[in-house]
Coordinates of C-alpha atoms and ligand atoms in Angstrom, one line a residue:
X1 CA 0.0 0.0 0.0
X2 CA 1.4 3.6 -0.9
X3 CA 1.2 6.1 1.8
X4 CA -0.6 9.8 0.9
X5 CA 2.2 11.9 0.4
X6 CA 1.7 14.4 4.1
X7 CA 4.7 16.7 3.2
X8 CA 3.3 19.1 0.8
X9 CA 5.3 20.7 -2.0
X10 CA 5.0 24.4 -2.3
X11 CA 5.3 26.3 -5.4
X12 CA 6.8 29.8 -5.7
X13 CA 3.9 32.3 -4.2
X14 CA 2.8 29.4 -1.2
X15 CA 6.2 29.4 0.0
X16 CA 6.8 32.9 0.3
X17 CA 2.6 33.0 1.6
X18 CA 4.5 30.6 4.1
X19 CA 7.8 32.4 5.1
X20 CA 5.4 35.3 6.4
X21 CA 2.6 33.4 7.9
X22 CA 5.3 31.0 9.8
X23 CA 7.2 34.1 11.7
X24 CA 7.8 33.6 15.2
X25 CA 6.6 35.8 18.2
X26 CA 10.4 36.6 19.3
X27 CA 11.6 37.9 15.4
X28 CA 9.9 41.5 16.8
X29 CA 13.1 41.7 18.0
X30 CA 15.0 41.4 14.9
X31 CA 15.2 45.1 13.1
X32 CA 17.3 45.6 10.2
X33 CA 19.2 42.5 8.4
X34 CA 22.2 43.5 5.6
X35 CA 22.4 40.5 2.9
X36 CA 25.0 40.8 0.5
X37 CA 23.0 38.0 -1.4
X38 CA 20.0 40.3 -1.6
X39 CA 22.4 43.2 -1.8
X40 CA 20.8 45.7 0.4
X41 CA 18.8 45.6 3.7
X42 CA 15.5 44.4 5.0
X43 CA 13.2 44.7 7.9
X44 CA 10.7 42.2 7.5
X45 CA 11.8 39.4 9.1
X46 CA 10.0 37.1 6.7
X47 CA 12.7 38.0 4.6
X48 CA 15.5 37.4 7.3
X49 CA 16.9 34.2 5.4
X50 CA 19.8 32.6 4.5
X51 CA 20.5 30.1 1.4
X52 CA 21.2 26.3 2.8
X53 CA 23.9 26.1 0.4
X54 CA 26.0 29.0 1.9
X55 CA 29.1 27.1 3.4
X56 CA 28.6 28.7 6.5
X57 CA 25.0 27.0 7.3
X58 CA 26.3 23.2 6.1
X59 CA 30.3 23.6 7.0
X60 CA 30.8 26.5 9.5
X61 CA 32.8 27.8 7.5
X62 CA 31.8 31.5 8.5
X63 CA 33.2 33.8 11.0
X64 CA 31.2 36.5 13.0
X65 CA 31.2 39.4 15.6
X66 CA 29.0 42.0 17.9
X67 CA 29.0 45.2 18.8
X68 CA 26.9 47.1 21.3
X69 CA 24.4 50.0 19.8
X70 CA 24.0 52.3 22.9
X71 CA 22.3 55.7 23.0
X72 CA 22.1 55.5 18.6
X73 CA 26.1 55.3 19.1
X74 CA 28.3 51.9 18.2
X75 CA 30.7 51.1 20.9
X76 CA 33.9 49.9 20.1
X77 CA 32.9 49.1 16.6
X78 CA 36.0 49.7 15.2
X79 CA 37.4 47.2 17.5
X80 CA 35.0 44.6 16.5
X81 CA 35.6 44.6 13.2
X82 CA 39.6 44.5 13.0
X83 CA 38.7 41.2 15.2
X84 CA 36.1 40.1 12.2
X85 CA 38.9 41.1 9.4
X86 CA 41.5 38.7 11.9
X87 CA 39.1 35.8 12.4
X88 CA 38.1 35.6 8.0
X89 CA 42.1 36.1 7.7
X90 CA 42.4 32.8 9.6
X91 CA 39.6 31.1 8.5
X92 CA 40.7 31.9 4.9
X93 CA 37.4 33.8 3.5
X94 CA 38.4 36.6 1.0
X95 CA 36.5 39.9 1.6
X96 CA 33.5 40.3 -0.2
X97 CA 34.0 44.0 -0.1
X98 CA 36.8 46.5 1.1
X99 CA 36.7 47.2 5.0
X100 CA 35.5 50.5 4.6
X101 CA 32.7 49.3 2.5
X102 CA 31.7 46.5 5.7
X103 CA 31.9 49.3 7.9
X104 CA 29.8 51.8 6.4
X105 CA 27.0 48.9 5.7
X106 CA 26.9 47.5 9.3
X107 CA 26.4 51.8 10.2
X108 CA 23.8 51.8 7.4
X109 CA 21.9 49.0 8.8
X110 CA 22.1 50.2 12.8
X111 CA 20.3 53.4 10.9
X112 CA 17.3 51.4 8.9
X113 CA 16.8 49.8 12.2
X114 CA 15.8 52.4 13.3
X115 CA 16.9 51.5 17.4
X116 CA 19.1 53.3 19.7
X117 CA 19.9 50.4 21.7
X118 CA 20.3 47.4 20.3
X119 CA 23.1 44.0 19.3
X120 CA 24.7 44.4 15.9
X121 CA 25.9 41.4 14.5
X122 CA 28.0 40.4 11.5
X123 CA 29.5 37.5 9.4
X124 CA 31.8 36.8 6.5
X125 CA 30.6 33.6 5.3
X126 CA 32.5 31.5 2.3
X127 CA 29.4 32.0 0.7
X128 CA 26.9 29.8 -1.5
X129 CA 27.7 27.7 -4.7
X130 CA 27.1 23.8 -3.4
X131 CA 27.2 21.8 -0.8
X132 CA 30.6 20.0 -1.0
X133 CA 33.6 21.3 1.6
X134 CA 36.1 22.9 0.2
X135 CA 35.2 27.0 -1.1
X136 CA 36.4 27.0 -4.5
X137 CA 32.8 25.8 -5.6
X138 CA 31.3 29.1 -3.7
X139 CA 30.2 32.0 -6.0
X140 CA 31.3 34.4 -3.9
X141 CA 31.9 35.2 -0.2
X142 CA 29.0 36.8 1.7
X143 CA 28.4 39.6 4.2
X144 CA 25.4 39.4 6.7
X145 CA 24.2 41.6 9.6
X146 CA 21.9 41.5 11.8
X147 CA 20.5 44.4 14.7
X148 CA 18.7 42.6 17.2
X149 CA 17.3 43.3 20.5
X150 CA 19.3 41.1 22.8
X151 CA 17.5 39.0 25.6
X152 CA 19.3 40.8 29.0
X153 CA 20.8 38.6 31.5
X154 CA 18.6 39.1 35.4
X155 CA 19.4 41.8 37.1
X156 CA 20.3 39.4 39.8
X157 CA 23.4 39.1 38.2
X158 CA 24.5 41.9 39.5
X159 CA 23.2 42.6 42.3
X160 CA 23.7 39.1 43.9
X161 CA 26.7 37.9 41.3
X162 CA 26.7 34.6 38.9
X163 CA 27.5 31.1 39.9
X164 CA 30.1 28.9 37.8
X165 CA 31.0 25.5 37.8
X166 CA 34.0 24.0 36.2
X167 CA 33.3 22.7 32.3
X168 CA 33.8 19.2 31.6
X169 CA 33.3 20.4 27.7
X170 CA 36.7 19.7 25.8
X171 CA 38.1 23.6 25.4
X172 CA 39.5 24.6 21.8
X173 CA 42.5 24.5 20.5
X174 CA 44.1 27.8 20.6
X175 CA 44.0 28.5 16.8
X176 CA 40.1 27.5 16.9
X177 CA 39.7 29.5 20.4
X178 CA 41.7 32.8 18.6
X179 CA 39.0 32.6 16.1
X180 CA 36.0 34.1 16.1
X181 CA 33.7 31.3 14.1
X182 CA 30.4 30.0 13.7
X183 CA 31.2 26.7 15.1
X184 CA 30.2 27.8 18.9
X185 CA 29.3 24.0 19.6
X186 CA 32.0 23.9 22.4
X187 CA 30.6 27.2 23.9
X188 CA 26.5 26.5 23.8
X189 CA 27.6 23.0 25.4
X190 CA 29.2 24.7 28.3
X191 CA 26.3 27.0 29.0
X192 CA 23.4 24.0 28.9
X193 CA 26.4 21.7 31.1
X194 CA 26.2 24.6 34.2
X195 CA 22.4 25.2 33.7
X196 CA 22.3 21.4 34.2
X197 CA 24.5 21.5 36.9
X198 CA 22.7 24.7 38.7
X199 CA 24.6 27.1 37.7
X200 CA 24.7 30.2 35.3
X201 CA 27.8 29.8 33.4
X202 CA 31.1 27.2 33.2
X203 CA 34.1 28.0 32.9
X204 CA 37.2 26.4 30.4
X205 CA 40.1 24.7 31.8
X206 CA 42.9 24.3 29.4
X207 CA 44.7 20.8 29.7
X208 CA 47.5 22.4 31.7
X209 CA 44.6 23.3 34.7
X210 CA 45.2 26.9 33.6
X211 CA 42.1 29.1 33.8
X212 CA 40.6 30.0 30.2
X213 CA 37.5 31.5 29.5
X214 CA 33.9 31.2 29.6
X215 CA 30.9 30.7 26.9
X216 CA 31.2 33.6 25.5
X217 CA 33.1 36.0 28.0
X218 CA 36.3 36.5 29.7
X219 CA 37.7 35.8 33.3
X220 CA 39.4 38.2 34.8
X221 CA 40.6 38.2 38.8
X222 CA 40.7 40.1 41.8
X223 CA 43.7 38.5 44.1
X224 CA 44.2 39.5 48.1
X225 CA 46.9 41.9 47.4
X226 CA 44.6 43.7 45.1
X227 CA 46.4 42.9 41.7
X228 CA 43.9 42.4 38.5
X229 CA 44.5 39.3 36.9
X230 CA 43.6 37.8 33.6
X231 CA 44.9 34.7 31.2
X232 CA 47.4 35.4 28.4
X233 CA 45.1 35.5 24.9
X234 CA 47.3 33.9 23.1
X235 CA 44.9 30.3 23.6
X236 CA 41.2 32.2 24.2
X237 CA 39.4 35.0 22.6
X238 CA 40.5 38.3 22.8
X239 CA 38.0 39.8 24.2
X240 CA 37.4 43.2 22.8
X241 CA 35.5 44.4 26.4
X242 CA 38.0 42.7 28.3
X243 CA 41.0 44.7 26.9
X244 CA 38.9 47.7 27.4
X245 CA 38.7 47.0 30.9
X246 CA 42.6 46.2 31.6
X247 CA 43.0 49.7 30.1
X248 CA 40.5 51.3 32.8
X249 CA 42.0 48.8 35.5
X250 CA 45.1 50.6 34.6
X251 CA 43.4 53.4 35.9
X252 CA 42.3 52.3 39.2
X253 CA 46.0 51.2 39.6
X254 CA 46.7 55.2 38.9
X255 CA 44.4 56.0 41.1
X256 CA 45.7 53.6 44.0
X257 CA 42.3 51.7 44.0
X258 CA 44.2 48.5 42.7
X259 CA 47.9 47.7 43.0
X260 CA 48.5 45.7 39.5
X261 CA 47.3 44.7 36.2
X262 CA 48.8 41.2 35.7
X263 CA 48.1 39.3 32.9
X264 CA 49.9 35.4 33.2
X265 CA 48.8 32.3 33.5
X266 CA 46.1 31.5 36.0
X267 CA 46.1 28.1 37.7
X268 CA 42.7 27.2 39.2
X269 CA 44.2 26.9 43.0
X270 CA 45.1 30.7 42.6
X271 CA 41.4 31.5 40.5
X272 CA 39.4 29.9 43.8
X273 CA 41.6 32.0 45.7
X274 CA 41.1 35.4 44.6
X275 CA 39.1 37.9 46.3
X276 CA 37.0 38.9 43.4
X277 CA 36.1 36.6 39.8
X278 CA 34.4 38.6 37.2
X279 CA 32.9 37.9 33.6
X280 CA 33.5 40.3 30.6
X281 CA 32.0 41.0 27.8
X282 CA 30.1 42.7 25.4
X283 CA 26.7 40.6 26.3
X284 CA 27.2 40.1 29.9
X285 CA 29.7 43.7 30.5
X286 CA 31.0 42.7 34.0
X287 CA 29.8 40.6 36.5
X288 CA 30.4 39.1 39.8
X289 CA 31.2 35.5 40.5
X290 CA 30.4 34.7 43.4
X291 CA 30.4 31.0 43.8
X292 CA 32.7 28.5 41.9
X293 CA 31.8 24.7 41.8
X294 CA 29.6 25.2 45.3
X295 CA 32.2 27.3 46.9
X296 CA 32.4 31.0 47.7
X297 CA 35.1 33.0 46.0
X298 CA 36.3 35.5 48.4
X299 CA 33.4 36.6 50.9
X300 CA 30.3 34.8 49.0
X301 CA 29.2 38.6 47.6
X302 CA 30.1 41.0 44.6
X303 CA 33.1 42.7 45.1
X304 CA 33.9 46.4 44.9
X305 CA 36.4 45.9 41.3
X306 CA 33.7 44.1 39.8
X307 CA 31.0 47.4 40.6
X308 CA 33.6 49.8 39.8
X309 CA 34.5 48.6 36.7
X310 CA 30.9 47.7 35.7
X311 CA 30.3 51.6 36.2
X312 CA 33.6 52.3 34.1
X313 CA 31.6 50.1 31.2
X314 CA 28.6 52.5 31.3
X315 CA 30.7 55.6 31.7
X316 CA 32.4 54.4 28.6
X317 CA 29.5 53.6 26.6
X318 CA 28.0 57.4 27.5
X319 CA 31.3 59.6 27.0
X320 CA 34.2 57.6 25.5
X321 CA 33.9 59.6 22.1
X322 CA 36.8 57.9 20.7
X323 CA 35.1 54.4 21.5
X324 CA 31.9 55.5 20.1
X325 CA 30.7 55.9 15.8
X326 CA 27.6 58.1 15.8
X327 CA 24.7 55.9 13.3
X328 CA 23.2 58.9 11.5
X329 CA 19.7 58.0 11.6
X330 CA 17.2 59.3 8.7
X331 CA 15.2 62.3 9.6
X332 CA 12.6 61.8 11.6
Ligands
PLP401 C1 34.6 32.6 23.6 C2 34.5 34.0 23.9 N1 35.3 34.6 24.8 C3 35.3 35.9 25.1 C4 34.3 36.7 24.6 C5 34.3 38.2 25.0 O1 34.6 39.0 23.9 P1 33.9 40.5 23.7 O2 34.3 41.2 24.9 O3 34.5 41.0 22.5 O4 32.4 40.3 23.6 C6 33.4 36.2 23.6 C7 32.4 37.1 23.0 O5 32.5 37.5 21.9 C8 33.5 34.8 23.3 O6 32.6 34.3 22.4

């Protein structure tokens, strides 16, 4: 006997009937998206799509980054994108367009957006052309971009700090962890491992018991004698918020609110330790750690560097003018 067919076939009109009828509560949140497929922008998110042959949907072969859209300014976007340029150097995806050209279309899309705060988010993709591994079947690499509202982490993070537990999820190797692409497998892992484990976040231990990083931010440390520490980059991310912060801790040393910026290998024994544990980065800024596999780090609470550098981060975001690139919004 032969089965009625239950998977319809669409033609042409249906499926695009289908692509708006089919788009989910949460895509209010997504703006503005830059396809160099389609060659300009769009802001319905029925049109949001990607093609299944691009090499960075079936092979990760795609690198990405974020910047922060505060007050209708981009924050460090310059930064970002010299990180975006590093990451498609290593994975080996030609430009699809000068950097000036990237730069002035992720700006162009922060302004059809239309928001003031919002995520920006960008990839260089091998592109489409078939679905085999190597590139040289693409047509052409691809520029993407997204401005999103971001989901914001509780409030309770800081205000009563974040709990960590140490990853069992194999970290990268330092070439993969240097770059910045789409393959975040490792990193989603982590996250769902601590949620399992009652916790907010885990943290990578490199096969030497060296502190790493986290899922998608930095670790940074407070010790007794009041020096800020942080792991060598040279096997994680380079943070682009975290180097901010070493620059204002710098500061704080000025000022005689801290007595050293240090950064060197971390083992754990000194990480559980420390006075203070923070997390940095763009989506999370800087927060308190204040429990690490069950036990307290320092007194059990957030610590004064953490708040003081947290402030710092929105100080910076309001009146660094030389971190900041002004989106020039049409008239209203
Ligand atoms: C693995 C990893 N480490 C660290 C960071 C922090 O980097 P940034 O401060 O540029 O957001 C991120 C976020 O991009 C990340 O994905």
């Amino acid at each position: 006997m032969i089965t009625p067919a239950k998977t319809p076939i669409l033609g042409t009109e249906e499926a695009i009937e289908r692509l708006r009828s089919t788009v989910h509560a949460k895509a209010k949140n997504f703006y503005a998206v830059y396809s160099s497929i389609l060659g300009g922008i769009v802001t319905d998110p029925a049109l949001m799509v990607l093609p299944l042959d691009d090499h960075m949907v079936h092979r990760g072969h795609g690198v990405f980054d974020t910047a922060t859209l505060a007050n209708g300014m981009l924050y460090q976007l310059d930064q970002h994108l010299q990180r975006l340029l590093g990451s498609a150097e290593m994975a080996r995806i030609p430009l699809p367009y000068p950097p000036e050209k990237l730069r002035q279309i992720i700006i162009e899309t922060a302004a059809a957006s239309g928001r003031r705060d919002a995520s920006v988010r960008y990839w260089l993709s091998a592109g489409p052309g078939g679905f085999g591994l190597g590139p040289a079947e693409c047509v052409g690499s691809a520029f993407y971009v997204v401005v999103f509202g971001a989901e914001f982490y509780p409030a309770s993070y800081y205000t009563e700090g974040v709990k960590v537990v140490t990853s069992t999820v194999p970290i990268k190797p330092p070439f993969f962890a240097r770059v910045k692409s789409t393959n975040y497998l490792p990193n989603v892992l982590v996250v769902l491992e601590a949620k399992d484990r009652g916790a907010d976040n885990g943290i990578f231990i490199d096969e030497r018991g060296m502190i790493a990083e986290s899922s998608n931010m930095n670790v940074a440390f407070v010790t007794k004698n009041r020096v800020f520490r942080h792991p060598p980059f040279d096997a994680i991310l380079s943070g682009i918020t975290i180097q901010r912060m070493l620059q204002l801790a710098r500061q704080l040393v000025e000022r005689g609110e801290l007595g050293a910026v240090r950064i060197a290998d971390i083992s754990v024994a000194e990480g559980r330790d420390a006075q203070e544990m923070l997390l940095v980065g763009s989506s999370i800024k800087v927060a308190p750690v204040v429990e690490w596999d069950g036990k307290p780090i320092g007194d059990g609470r957030p610590g004064p560097v953490a708040k003081k550098l947290l402030e710092l981060w929105y100080e910076d975001v309001q009146n660094a003018t030389d971190q900041l690139v002004a989106v020039p919004y049409p008239e209203a």
